[in-house]
GROMACS .gro file of C-alpha atoms in nm:
model
  168
    1MET     CA    1   0.158   0.129  -0.141
    2SER     CA    2   0.366   0.394   0.023
    3THR     CA    3   0.345   0.671   0.274
    4ALA     CA    4   0.365   1.034   0.184
    5SER     CA    5   0.517   1.276   0.432
    6THR     CA    6   0.851   1.421   0.518
    7ALA     CA    7   0.979   1.347   0.866
    8GLY     CA    8   0.941   1.178   1.201
    9ASP     CA    9   0.621   0.993   1.275
   10LEU     CA   10   0.417   1.169   1.008
   11PRO     CA   11   0.483   0.914   0.731
   12ALA     CA   12   0.290   0.642   0.904
   13LEU     CA   13  -0.009   0.871   0.958
   14LEU     CA   14  -0.085   0.886   0.586
   15LEU     CA   15  -0.092   0.580   0.365
   16ALA     CA   16  -0.126   0.630  -0.010
   17TRP     CA   17  -0.252   0.305  -0.163
   18ASP     CA   18  -0.172   0.198  -0.515
   19THR     CA   19  -0.367  -0.053  -0.720
   20SER     CA   20  -0.196  -0.381  -0.636
   21PRO     CA   21  -0.278  -0.429  -0.265
   22LEU     CA   22  -0.632  -0.301  -0.314
   23PHE     CA   23  -0.682  -0.528  -0.617
   24HIS     CA   24  -0.572  -0.836  -0.423
   25ALA     CA   25  -0.768  -0.741  -0.109
   26ILE     CA   26  -1.087  -0.702  -0.312
   27LYS     CA   27  -1.026  -1.028  -0.502
   28ALA     CA   28  -0.966  -1.208  -0.170
   29GLY     CA   29  -1.278  -1.057  -0.010
   30LYS     CA   30  -1.054  -0.899   0.255
   31LEU     CA   31  -1.079  -0.527   0.182
   32ASP     CA   32  -1.252  -0.473   0.517
   33VAL     CA   33  -0.972  -0.655   0.703
   34LEU     CA   34  -0.708  -0.447   0.524
   35GLY     CA   35  -0.902  -0.136   0.621
   36ASP     CA   36  -0.924  -0.241   0.986
   37ILE     CA   37  -0.549  -0.296   0.992
   38ALA     CA   38  -0.464   0.027   0.811
   39GLN     CA   39  -0.678   0.272   1.007
   40THR     CA   40  -0.461   0.323   1.315
   41TRP     CA   41  -0.094   0.360   1.395
   42GLN     CA   42   0.037   0.394   1.749
   43GLY     CA   43  -0.319   0.450   1.869
   44VAL     CA   44  -0.379   0.742   1.634
   45SER     CA   45  -0.621   0.746   1.341
   46ARG     CA   46  -0.439   0.717   1.013
   47ARG     CA   47  -0.550   0.872   0.685
   48ASN     CA   48  -0.569   0.626   0.395
   49VAL     CA   49  -0.591   0.766   0.044
   50THR     CA   50  -0.587   0.651  -0.314
   51THR     CA   51  -0.640   0.831  -0.640
   52GLN     CA   52  -0.925   0.834  -0.888
   53THR     CA   53  -0.680   0.675  -1.132
   54VAL     CA   54  -0.653   0.371  -0.902
   55VAL     CA   55  -1.033   0.357  -0.873
   56ASP     CA   56  -1.060   0.368  -1.253
   57GLU     CA   57  -0.794   0.098  -1.297
   58LEU     CA   58  -0.974  -0.131  -1.052
   59GLY     CA   59  -1.294  -0.065  -1.245
   60THR     CA   60  -1.136  -0.203  -1.561
   61TYR     CA   61  -1.118  -0.536  -1.375
   62GLY     CA   62  -1.477  -0.506  -1.257
   63LEU     CA   63  -1.364  -0.426  -0.902
   64SER     CA   64  -1.500  -0.152  -0.677
   65LEU     CA   65  -1.392   0.036  -0.367
   66ALA     CA   66  -1.750   0.132  -0.285
   67SER     CA   67  -1.741  -0.056   0.046
   68ALA     CA   68  -1.408   0.098   0.154
   69ASP     CA   69  -1.535   0.381   0.374
   70TRP     CA   70  -1.188   0.390   0.536
   71LEU     CA   71  -1.027   0.492   0.207
   72GLU     CA   72  -1.040   0.849   0.082
   73ILE     CA   73  -1.028   0.906  -0.293
   74VAL     CA   74  -0.817   1.210  -0.371
   75HIS     CA   75  -0.788   1.390  -0.700
   76VAL     CA   76  -0.452   1.491  -0.836
   77ASP     CA   77  -0.555   1.786  -1.048
   78HIS     CA   78  -0.403   2.103  -0.907
   79LEU     CA   79  -0.111   2.249  -1.102
   80ASN     CA   80   0.146   2.173  -0.829
   81GLU     CA   81   0.019   1.814  -0.801
   82LEU     CA   82   0.031   1.764  -1.177
   83THR     CA   83   0.383   1.907  -1.188
   84ALA     CA   84   0.492   1.670  -0.912
   85LEU     CA   85   0.325   1.379  -1.093
   86VAL     CA   86   0.507   1.458  -1.417
   87LYS     CA   87   0.837   1.477  -1.228
   88TRP     CA   88   0.762   1.145  -1.056
   89MET     CA   89   0.668   0.979  -1.386
   90ASP     CA   90   0.993   1.103  -1.539
   91LEU     CA   91   1.181   0.941  -1.251
   92VAL     CA   92   1.004   0.605  -1.245
   93SER     CA   93   0.881   0.537  -1.595
   94GLY     CA   94   1.068   0.274  -1.790
   95SER     CA   95   1.246   0.386  -2.104
   96LYS     CA   96   1.023   0.163  -2.320
   97SER     CA   97   0.690   0.212  -2.143
   98ASN     CA   98   0.501   0.425  -1.896
   99VAL     CA   99   0.441   0.139  -1.655
  100ILE     CA  100   0.579   0.196  -1.307
  101ASP     CA  101   0.770  -0.095  -1.159
  102ASP     CA  102   0.714  -0.115  -0.783
  103GLY     CA  103   1.081  -0.194  -0.717
  104ASP     CA  104   1.196   0.103  -0.921
  105ALA     CA  105   0.940   0.330  -0.756
  106ARG     CA  106   1.056   0.223  -0.409
  107ARG     CA  107   1.424   0.281  -0.492
  108ILE     CA  108   1.355   0.622  -0.641
  109ALA     CA  109   1.133   0.725  -0.349
  110ARG     CA  110   1.402   0.627  -0.100
  111ARG     CA  111   1.672   0.801  -0.303
  112ASN     CA  112   1.458   1.116  -0.281
  113SER     CA  113   1.406   1.076   0.097
  114LEU     CA  114   1.043   0.968   0.068
  115PRO     CA  115   0.941   0.703   0.321
  116VAL     CA  116   0.800   0.383   0.176
  117TRP     CA  117   0.589   0.121   0.352
  118GLY     CA  118   0.480  -0.188   0.167
  119SER     CA  119   0.151  -0.356   0.251
  120LEU     CA  120   0.331  -0.632   0.443
  121ARG     CA  121   0.490  -0.371   0.670
  122VAL     CA  122   0.149  -0.217   0.734
  123ILE     CA  123   0.014  -0.561   0.827
  124ALA     CA  124   0.314  -0.647   1.047
  125THR     CA  125   0.295  -0.312   1.225
  126ALA     CA  126  -0.070  -0.380   1.308
  127VAL     CA  127   0.038  -0.706   1.473
  128SER     CA  128   0.324  -0.537   1.661
  129GLU     CA  129   0.086  -0.275   1.799
  130GLY     CA  130  -0.181  -0.526   1.898
  131ASN     CA  131  -0.431  -0.410   1.634
  132ALA     CA  132  -0.429  -0.755   1.472
  133THR     CA  133  -0.331  -1.101   1.581
  134GLU     CA  134  -0.063  -1.306   1.408
  135TYR     CA  135  -0.342  -1.540   1.296
  136VAL     CA  136  -0.544  -1.259   1.134
  137ALA     CA  137  -0.234  -1.117   0.966
  138GLY     CA  138  -0.122  -1.457   0.839
  139SER     CA  139  -0.471  -1.538   0.713
  140LEU     CA  140  -0.491  -1.203   0.533
  141VAL     CA  141  -0.153  -1.249   0.365
  142ASP     CA  142  -0.241  -1.607   0.269
  143ALA     CA  143  -0.568  -1.485   0.114
  144LEU     CA  144  -0.377  -1.221  -0.084
  145ILE     CA  145  -0.124  -1.482  -0.200
  146ASP     CA  146  -0.418  -1.700  -0.312
  147THR     CA  147  -0.514  -1.419  -0.554
  148ASP     CA  148  -0.162  -1.432  -0.703
  149ALA     CA  149  -0.017  -1.140  -0.505
  150ARG     CA  150   0.359  -1.167  -0.521
  151TYR     CA  151   0.522  -1.144  -0.180
  152PRO     CA  152   0.864  -1.246  -0.048
  153CYS     CA  153   0.706  -1.510   0.175
  154ALA     CA  154   0.520  -1.829   0.091
  155ARG     CA  155   0.168  -1.914   0.199
  156GLY     CA  156   0.168  -1.983   0.574
  157GLN     CA  157   0.505  -1.812   0.623
  158PHE     CA  158   0.417  -1.445   0.679
  159VAL     CA  159   0.475  -1.439   1.055
  160SER     CA  160   0.811  -1.616   1.036
  161TRP     CA  161   0.916  -1.399   0.740
  162ALA     CA  162   0.817  -1.081   0.926
  163LYS     CA  163   1.013  -1.192   1.233
  164GLN     CA  164   1.320  -1.277   1.025
  165ASN     CA  165   1.305  -0.933   0.865
  166GLY     CA  166   1.264  -0.740   1.189
  167LEU     CA  167   0.903  -0.642   1.129
  168LEU     CA  168   0.774  -0.845   1.425
   0.00000   0.00000   0.00000
């Protein structure tokens, strides 16, 4: 998951969700909690988007975003969007496959001055702003970990990890 904008506070006003956090939130039965956390930033409504490609990928696992009224499905089909997508794929695709590695995508985005927020930062920010309690955030992250989401903190350690990393 990352944000898409260019400067100042705008990045946090638009979250573009990739498959992984949505997959794990659905599997954990916590898509509504993720949506509650993601909908505001600094008291302002935040736009949350994903692509039809993500919807289709989730569908291959029998998962649906039908209940995610907080998430807008956008289509990437205009010529300038397709051109940007091809450029992005050239930057992030592995030499032996077309699979995007999250770590590579984050490094390339940052190198190209694109702001990146991972799902844990979104969750921690909601706690910092009083939109979620530490308990709710920790429970959400634990539920995601229980679905085999890979995070840099262990089950029951989100709050301490976020504090150690300056997110709380």
